[in-house]
Short mmCIF file of C-alpha atoms in Angstrom, two decimals:
data_model
loop_
_atom_site.label_atom_id
_atom_site.label_comp_id
_atom_site.label_asym_id
_atom_site.label_seq_id
_atom_site.Cartn_x
_atom_site.Cartn_y
_atom_site.Cartn_z
CA MET A 1 125.33 110.77 157.63
CA ALA A 2 126.67 107.43 156.44
CA GLN A 3 126.45 106.78 152.73
CA SER A 4 125.17 103.49 151.35
CA PRO A 5 127.90 101.31 149.86
CA LYS A 6 128.29 101.35 146.10
CA PRO A 7 126.71 98.31 144.38
CA HIS A 8 129.01 95.59 143.17
CA GLN A 9 129.04 95.95 139.34
CA LEU A 10 129.69 93.19 136.82
CA ASP A 11 130.21 93.95 133.12
CA LEU A 12 129.37 91.06 130.80
CA ASN A 13 129.28 90.52 127.06
CA SER A 14 126.35 88.56 125.68
CA ILE A 15 128.43 86.79 123.03
CA LYS A 16 131.43 85.84 125.17
CA ASP A 17 129.91 85.33 128.62
CA SER A 18 126.73 83.40 127.85
CA LYS A 19 125.33 80.50 125.90
CA ILE A 20 122.09 80.22 123.98
CA LEU A 21 119.77 77.66 125.53
CA ARG A 22 117.21 77.65 122.72
CA VAL A 23 115.78 79.71 119.89
CA ASN A 24 112.11 79.75 118.89
CA VAL A 25 111.70 80.94 115.31
CA TYR A 26 108.41 82.46 114.17
CA THR A 27 107.34 84.00 110.87
CA GLY A 28 109.12 87.36 111.04
CA LEU A 29 110.39 87.09 114.63
CA ALA A 30 112.60 84.91 116.79
CA GLU A 31 112.83 84.41 120.54
CA VAL A 32 116.31 83.89 121.99
CA VAL A 33 116.97 82.49 125.47
CA ARG A 34 120.46 83.16 126.91
CA GLN A 35 121.94 81.92 130.17
CA PHE A 36 124.58 83.78 132.21
CA THR A 37 126.47 82.54 135.26
CA VAL A 38 127.60 85.38 137.54
CA ASN A 39 129.25 85.66 140.94
CA LEU A 40 127.36 88.14 143.09
CA GLY A 41 128.56 89.81 146.23
CA GLN A 42 126.44 90.09 149.32
CA GLY A 43 124.08 93.06 149.16
CA ASP A 44 123.37 95.23 146.15
CA ASN A 45 124.71 94.18 142.76
CA LYS A 46 124.48 95.63 139.27
CA VAL A 47 124.94 93.40 136.24
CA VAL A 48 125.46 95.18 132.92
CA ILE A 49 125.13 92.97 129.83
CA SER A 50 126.21 94.53 126.55
CA GLY A 51 126.38 93.29 122.98
CA LEU A 52 122.68 92.55 122.49
CA PRO A 53 121.20 92.99 118.99
CA ASN A 54 119.99 96.36 117.77
CA VAL A 55 116.84 94.66 116.43
CA LEU A 56 115.84 93.54 119.93
CA VAL A 57 112.13 94.09 120.62
CA LYS A 58 112.06 96.12 123.83
CA GLU A 59 108.66 94.89 125.01
CA SER A 60 109.81 91.26 124.83
CA LEU A 61 112.71 91.48 127.31
CA ARG A 62 112.38 89.19 130.34
CA VAL A 63 114.96 88.40 133.04
CA GLU A 64 114.80 85.46 135.44
CA GLY A 65 117.19 84.52 138.23
CA HIS A 66 117.99 81.15 139.77
CA GLY A 67 119.67 81.47 143.14
CA SER A 68 119.54 83.41 146.38
CA CYS A 69 118.91 86.84 144.86
CA THR A 70 116.10 89.28 144.20
CA ILE A 71 115.76 91.24 140.96
CA HIS A 72 114.86 94.86 141.69
CA ASP A 73 115.06 96.63 138.35
CA VAL A 74 115.74 95.88 134.67
CA SER A 75 116.45 98.60 132.11
CA LEU A 76 117.40 98.55 128.44
CA SER A 77 119.55 101.21 126.79
CA GLU A 78 121.64 101.74 123.68
CA ILE A 79 125.42 101.95 123.82
CA PRO A 80 126.41 105.34 122.37
CA TYR A 81 128.93 105.42 119.57
CA PRO A 82 132.29 106.90 120.56
CA ALA A 83 133.80 109.76 118.64
CA THR A 84 135.42 108.50 115.45
CA PRO A 85 139.19 109.17 115.49
CA LYS A 86 140.09 111.50 112.67
CA SER A 87 143.55 110.07 112.05
CA SER A 88 146.21 107.57 113.05
CA PRO A 89 150.03 107.43 112.63
CA LYS A 90 149.68 105.12 109.65
CA LEU A 91 147.04 107.36 108.06
CA ASP A 92 149.24 110.43 108.56
CA GLU A 93 152.15 108.65 106.85
CA LEU A 94 149.99 107.62 103.90
CA VAL A 95 148.64 111.14 103.48
CA ALA A 96 152.21 112.53 103.53
CA GLN A 97 153.26 110.07 100.83
CA ARG A 98 150.30 111.10 98.71
CA THR A 99 151.31 114.76 99.06
CA VAL A 100 154.85 113.95 97.84
CA ILE A 101 153.47 112.07 94.86
CA ASP A 102 151.08 114.94 94.02
CA LYS A 103 154.03 117.36 93.91
CA ALA A 104 156.06 114.93 91.78
CA LEU A 105 153.13 114.63 89.38
CA THR A 106 152.96 118.42 89.11
CA ARG A 107 156.70 118.66 88.29
CA CYS A 108 156.50 115.84 85.76
CA GLN A 109 153.53 117.41 83.99
CA ARG A 110 155.31 120.77 83.93
CA ALA A 111 158.42 119.13 82.38
CA ILE A 112 156.29 117.46 79.70
CA ASN A 113 154.66 120.79 78.84
CA THR A 114 158.09 122.49 78.63
CA LEU A 115 159.44 119.76 76.34
CA ASN A 116 156.44 120.07 74.04
CA SER A 117 156.90 123.84 73.86
CA PHE A 118 160.63 123.44 73.09
CA GLN A 119 159.89 120.94 70.32
CA THR A 120 157.46 123.32 68.61
CA THR A 121 159.89 126.29 68.75
CA ILE A 122 162.90 124.63 67.04
CA ALA A 123 163.87 126.74 64.00
CA VAL A 124 166.01 125.85 61.04
CA GLN A 125 168.10 128.96 61.58
CA THR A 126 169.21 127.82 65.05
CA LEU A 127 169.78 124.13 64.23
CA GLU A 128 171.95 122.62 61.50
CA PRO A 129 170.24 120.05 59.26
CA ALA A 130 172.83 117.41 60.12
CA LYS A 131 171.93 117.67 63.83
CA LEU A 132 168.16 117.66 63.34
CA HIS A 133 167.90 113.87 63.62
CA ASP A 134 169.87 113.77 66.86
CA ALA A 135 167.81 116.59 68.35
CA HIS A 136 164.51 114.83 67.65
CA ALA A 137 165.89 111.55 68.99
CA ASN A 138 166.93 113.22 72.24
CA ILE A 139 163.53 114.89 72.58
CA GLU A 140 161.76 111.56 72.00
CA ARG A 141 163.94 109.82 74.60
CA VAL A 142 163.31 112.49 77.23
CA ALA A 143 159.56 112.49 76.47
CA GLN A 144 159.42 108.71 76.87
CA GLU A 145 161.16 108.93 80.25
CA LEU A 146 158.74 111.60 81.41
CA ASP A 147 155.71 109.58 80.23
CA ASP A 148 156.92 106.47 82.05
CA LYS A 149 157.51 108.49 85.19
CA LEU A 150 154.03 110.04 84.94
CA ILE A 151 152.38 106.61 84.58
CA ASP A 152 154.35 105.24 87.54
CA LEU A 153 153.41 108.19 89.76
CA GLU A 154 149.71 107.87 88.87
CA GLU A 155 149.80 104.15 89.72
CA GLN A 156 151.43 104.90 93.07
CA LYS A 157 148.76 107.49 93.79
CA LYS A 158 145.99 104.94 93.09
CA LEU A 159 147.57 102.43 95.47
CA LEU A 160 147.92 105.08 98.15
CA HIS A 161 144.28 106.07 97.68
CA VAL A 162 143.21 102.46 98.30
CA GLU A 163 145.40 102.21 101.42
CA ILE A 164 144.06 105.49 102.79
CA ASN A 165 140.44 104.37 102.35
CA LYS A 166 141.22 101.04 103.99
CA GLU A 167 142.82 102.73 106.99
CA ARG A 168 139.87 105.09 107.39
CA LEU A 169 137.47 102.14 107.24
CA LEU A 170 139.42 100.41 109.99
CA LEU A 171 139.20 103.54 112.11
CA ASN A 172 135.41 103.66 111.65
CA GLN A 173 135.06 99.97 112.49
CA SER A 174 137.17 100.35 115.60
CA ALA A 175 134.90 103.19 116.67
CA GLU A 176 131.82 101.02 116.11
CA THR A 177 133.14 97.99 117.97
CA ASP A 178 135.15 99.94 120.59
CA GLY A 179 135.84 96.69 122.45
CA VAL A 180 132.30 96.64 123.88
CA ALA A 181 130.00 95.61 121.06
CA GLY A 182 130.23 94.66 117.44
CA PRO A 183 128.34 96.21 114.55
CA GLY A 184 124.63 95.68 115.04
CA LEU A 185 125.09 94.72 118.72
CA ARG A 186 124.73 97.95 120.65
CA GLN A 187 121.90 97.20 123.08
CA ARG A 188 122.68 96.99 126.79
CA VAL A 189 120.70 95.58 129.72
CA SER A 190 121.26 96.76 133.29
CA ILE A 191 119.99 94.50 136.08
CA ASN A 192 119.91 95.58 139.73
CA LEU A 193 119.87 92.65 142.16
CA PHE A 194 120.10 92.05 145.87
CA ALA A 195 121.91 88.93 147.04
CA ASP A 196 121.30 87.51 150.49
CA LYS A 197 124.79 86.07 150.45
CA ALA A 198 127.76 85.99 148.13
CA GLY A 199 127.63 83.19 145.61
CA GLN A 200 126.96 82.05 142.08
CA VAL A 201 123.67 82.88 140.40
CA GLU A 202 122.23 81.97 137.01
CA LEU A 203 120.49 84.68 135.00
CA VAL A 204 118.26 83.75 132.08
CA ILE A 205 117.46 86.51 129.58
CA THR A 206 114.69 86.03 127.02
CA TYR A 207 114.17 88.54 124.23
CA GLY A 208 112.61 88.74 120.80
CA VAL A 209 114.40 89.95 117.69
CA SER A 210 113.21 90.98 114.26
CA ASN A 211 115.06 90.30 110.98
CA ALA A 212 114.55 86.59 111.54
CA GLY A 213 111.99 84.01 110.51
CA TRP A 214 111.29 80.87 108.58
CA SER A 215 109.20 79.88 105.58
CA ALA A 216 107.98 76.56 104.30
CA ALA A 217 109.40 74.92 101.18
CA TYR A 218 108.36 71.76 99.39
CA ASP A 219 110.12 69.26 97.13
CA ILE A 220 108.08 66.72 95.19
CA TYR A 221 109.64 63.61 93.67
CA VAL A 222 107.69 61.25 91.41
CA LYS A 223 108.76 57.71 90.55
CA THR A 224 107.32 56.59 87.25
CA ASP A 225 108.48 52.98 87.57
CA THR A 226 106.34 52.08 90.58
CA LYS A 227 102.63 52.09 91.38
CA ASP A 228 102.85 51.84 95.19
CA LYS A 229 103.07 55.40 96.55
CA PRO A 230 105.04 56.93 93.70
CA VAL A 231 105.03 60.49 95.09
CA SER A 232 107.48 61.65 97.77
CA LEU A 233 106.67 65.01 99.39
CA LEU A 234 109.53 66.64 101.28
CA TYR A 235 108.40 69.34 103.74
CA LYS A 236 111.29 71.69 104.53
CA ALA A 237 111.86 74.92 106.42
CA SER A 238 114.10 77.74 105.24
CA ILE A 239 115.49 79.67 108.24
CA VAL A 240 116.80 83.19 107.66
CA GLN A 241 118.25 85.55 110.24
CA ASN A 242 120.20 88.80 110.05
CA THR A 243 120.09 89.93 113.67
CA GLY A 244 123.81 90.61 114.14
CA GLU A 245 124.43 87.62 116.43
CA ALA A 246 125.13 84.08 115.27
CA TRP A 247 123.11 81.19 116.64
CA GLU A 248 125.83 78.61 117.21
CA ASP A 249 125.01 75.06 118.33
CA VAL A 250 121.50 75.85 119.52
CA LYS A 251 118.23 73.97 119.83
CA LEU A 252 115.77 75.31 117.28
CA THR A 253 112.00 75.20 117.41
CA LEU A 254 109.90 76.38 114.48
CA GLU A 255 106.55 77.92 115.44
CA THR A 256 103.54 78.51 113.19
CA ILE A 257 102.13 81.34 115.30
CA THR A 258 103.27 84.93 115.63
CA PRO A 259 103.71 86.29 119.16
CA THR A 260 102.71 89.80 120.14
CA PHE A 261 104.45 91.97 122.70
CA GLY A 262 103.34 95.03 124.64
CA ILE A 263 99.59 94.49 124.16
CA SER A 264 97.33 96.62 126.38
CA ILE A 265 93.55 96.96 126.71
CA PRO A 266 92.33 99.62 124.24
CA ASP A 267 90.52 102.68 125.57
CA LEU A 268 87.38 103.23 123.49
CA PRO A 269 86.02 106.80 123.29
CA PRO A 270 82.26 107.34 123.86
CA TRP A 271 79.99 107.29 120.84
CA THR A 272 76.83 109.37 121.34
CA LEU A 273 73.77 108.28 119.36
CA SER A 274 70.75 110.49 118.58
CA ILE A 275 67.55 110.28 116.51
CA TYR A 276 67.35 112.52 113.46
CA ARG A 277 64.11 114.53 113.25
CA PRO A 278 63.57 116.54 110.02
CA PRO A 279 62.39 120.17 110.32
CA PRO A 280 58.63 120.82 109.70
CA PRO A 281 57.71 121.81 106.12
CA VAL A 282 56.81 125.42 105.26
CA PRO A 283 52.96 125.88 104.96
CA LEU A 284 51.76 126.14 101.37
CA ALA A 285 49.32 129.02 102.07
CA LYS A 286 52.12 131.18 103.40
CA MET A 287 54.18 130.67 100.28
CA ALA A 288 51.14 131.38 98.02
CA ARG A 289 50.38 134.56 100.00
CA GLY A 290 53.93 135.73 99.56
CA SER A 291 53.89 135.06 95.83
CA ALA A 292 50.54 136.93 95.36
CA LEU A 293 51.98 140.21 96.62
CA GLY A 294 53.22 141.43 93.24
CA GLY A 295 53.38 144.84 91.48
CA SER A 296 52.01 144.88 87.91
CA ALA A 297 49.59 142.49 86.23
CA ASP A 298 52.33 140.85 84.17
CA LYS A 299 54.33 140.23 87.24
CA ARG A 300 51.25 138.79 88.98
CA LYS A 301 50.61 136.48 86.01
CA LYS A 302 54.22 135.40 85.98
CA SER A 303 54.19 134.93 89.71
CA THR A 304 50.95 132.93 89.37
CA ARG A 305 52.59 130.61 86.86
CA ASP A 306 55.69 130.37 89.01
CA GLY A 307 53.51 129.84 92.05
CA GLY A 308 51.73 126.97 90.30
CA ARG A 309 55.01 125.30 89.53
CA GLU A 310 56.19 125.97 93.05
CA ARG A 311 52.99 124.50 94.53
CA LYS A 312 53.41 121.41 92.38
CA ARG A 313 56.99 120.98 93.51
CA GLU A 314 55.90 121.68 97.09
CA ARG A 315 53.22 118.96 96.94
CA GLU A 316 55.78 116.46 95.65
CA ARG A 317 58.21 117.52 98.38
CA GLU A 318 55.47 117.12 101.04
CA ARG A 319 54.65 113.62 99.80
CA LYS A 320 58.33 112.63 100.01
CA GLU A 321 58.75 114.19 103.44
CA SER A 322 55.57 112.55 104.74
CA SER A 323 56.72 109.14 103.53
CA SER A 324 60.20 109.69 105.00
CA SER A 325 58.71 110.89 108.31
CA GLU A 326 56.61 107.71 108.51
CA GLU A 327 59.73 105.64 107.90
CA ASP A 328 61.57 107.65 110.56
CA GLU A 329 58.75 106.98 113.00
CA GLU A 330 58.97 103.28 112.27
CA GLU A 331 62.75 103.42 112.73
CA ASP A 332 62.24 105.32 115.98
CA VAL A 333 59.95 102.61 117.24
CA MET A 334 62.39 99.93 116.19
CA ALA A 335 65.32 101.78 117.69
CA PHE A 336 63.59 102.29 121.02
CA GLY A 337 62.43 98.70 120.95
CA LEU A 338 66.03 97.57 120.98
CA PHE A 339 66.63 99.34 124.26
CA ASP A 340 63.30 98.58 125.95
CA SER A 341 62.62 95.45 127.91
CA GLU A 342 61.12 92.43 126.21
CA ASP A 343 57.73 92.94 127.90
CA HIS A 344 57.28 96.45 126.44
CA TYR A 345 54.69 95.18 123.98
CA ALA A 346 53.38 92.44 126.23
CA GLY A 347 50.04 94.20 126.76
CA ARG A 348 49.43 94.89 123.06
CA PRO A 349 47.63 92.25 120.99
CA GLY A 350 49.56 90.85 118.04
CA ALA A 351 52.79 92.66 119.04
CA ALA A 352 55.92 90.54 119.12
CA ALA A 353 59.18 91.42 120.84
CA VAL A 354 61.98 92.59 118.56
CA ARG A 355 64.47 89.77 117.99
CA ARG A 356 68.16 90.41 118.61
CA ARG A 357 70.72 89.52 115.97
CA ASN A 358 73.22 87.00 117.33
CA LEU A 359 76.85 86.80 116.22
CA PHE A 360 78.31 83.60 114.83
CA VAL A 361 81.82 82.29 114.44
CA SER A 362 82.80 82.04 110.78
CA SER A 363 86.26 80.45 111.20
CA LYS A 364 87.82 78.01 113.61
CA SER A 365 91.21 77.58 111.97
CA ASN A 366 93.16 77.91 115.21
CA VAL A 367 95.57 75.01 114.62
CA VAL A 368 99.02 75.60 116.10
CA ALA A 369 102.01 73.40 115.31
CA SER A 370 105.57 73.43 116.59
CA PHE A 371 108.47 71.67 114.89
CA SER A 372 111.58 70.85 116.91
CA VAL A 373 114.76 70.48 114.90
CA PRO A 374 116.53 67.32 116.12
CA GLY A 375 119.98 67.84 117.59
CA ILE A 376 121.67 71.21 117.45
CA MET A 377 122.09 73.63 114.58
CA THR A 378 124.13 76.71 113.71
CA VAL A 379 122.50 79.61 111.86
CA PRO A 380 124.88 82.50 111.06
CA SER A 381 123.72 86.08 110.75
CA ASP A 382 124.10 86.32 106.99
CA GLY A 383 120.56 86.80 105.69
CA GLU A 384 120.76 83.55 103.71
CA GLY A 385 118.31 80.66 103.85
CA HIS A 386 119.38 77.55 105.78
CA ASN A 387 117.18 74.54 105.07
CA VAL A 388 116.12 71.80 107.46
CA THR A 389 113.82 68.89 106.73
CA ILE A 390 110.64 68.74 108.78
CA THR A 391 109.12 65.53 107.43
CA GLU A 392 108.95 63.33 104.36
CA LEU A 393 105.67 61.80 103.19
CA GLU A 394 105.09 58.93 100.79
CA LEU A 395 101.84 59.54 98.91
CA GLY A 396 99.82 57.46 96.52
CA ALA A 397 98.75 58.93 93.22
CA GLU A 398 97.21 57.98 89.90
CA MET A 399 99.44 58.81 86.97
CA SER A 400 98.10 60.58 83.92
CA TRP A 401 100.27 61.04 80.85
CA ILE A 402 99.95 64.07 78.58
CA CYS A 403 101.37 63.91 75.07
CA VAL A 404 102.05 67.17 73.24
CA PRO A 405 103.05 66.92 69.56
CA ARG A 406 106.31 68.44 68.54
CA LYS A 407 106.52 70.92 65.69
CA LEU A 408 109.39 69.89 63.38
CA THR A 409 110.08 69.76 59.66
CA LYS A 410 111.00 66.09 60.01
CA VAL A 411 108.14 63.62 60.17
CA HIS A 412 107.79 59.84 60.11
CA LEU A 413 105.12 58.56 57.76
CA SER A 414 103.96 54.97 57.66
#
């Protein structure tokens, strides 16, 4: 059985092999449109695009093709991190140097301890008074040499510690980038296409990213020496993005709406409604008969008094239940009237059909504005605000001056 030929695979990097056509910035999101130019072979092709941002919104990914090809499948996956190398030749050399310095520090500290012990054990019987000065001078000189050596070794150890940490950081960064994607750019798109003939095809990828947005800012300038439109209002936009990819020389559009992705029709569960009917009250005669069946006369008197109180409470309870049952009956009629046809009470004199409560719209603030930044702009992925001017307005205003006295010990009297 003949096997189907293996698809022609192309590996692309989103940063190096594409250009950004435009970026639409929303409040909290941004939509990036990238264009790729690829050479497809006749038949099945597989285009793998790596280096897309980690903050890519999966539901927003769209792929379009311009050329003689058909897109069969599009999938999004994350590039796995390779195993971090534990060491390198340079790191091994630095660790060996640190081991040598640690041993030298141990010997130097041992020599200092020995010298201190020797200095405390010098006796007058073993040393002539004339040589005491020379002995202490020699001890001081040797101690100074050992202290200088100890300080130098500790400084070398600190420098080696910094170099070792730097080398380990480089190893971790090389594992993160691994020649495929940079930090924060580990999303990969696989596109399966069928080309009728070999040739060049343009692929346009549109995706949304978080960690981006814009906010409005205002500057107000007032000229006190003029009466004709003294107020200048500067409407600006502060664009911030930290998506991992830089927007270099792109066309920016600022949107005042927020798009939604992956919206589906909600599935509402059934809600069963029923009419509450209270249980019938207990007959008063039955309760009185039960209370009359007592033993002694005292108990019967007590039960009579208790029965009187109970009958009083029972009468109050019956009045409340009767009033509530009448209200329930009215509610039942109203409730069934909502579901009956309008001519249910047509044959009854003086009966009017129950009116339905209509909904009303309380807000119509659906104004959408888009601001296109003239020319091209570069927004790096640094999380800092980059300002652009949207418009400048000259406004008229009436000036009012407020004078607040100053509290000082000096005063001018006239």
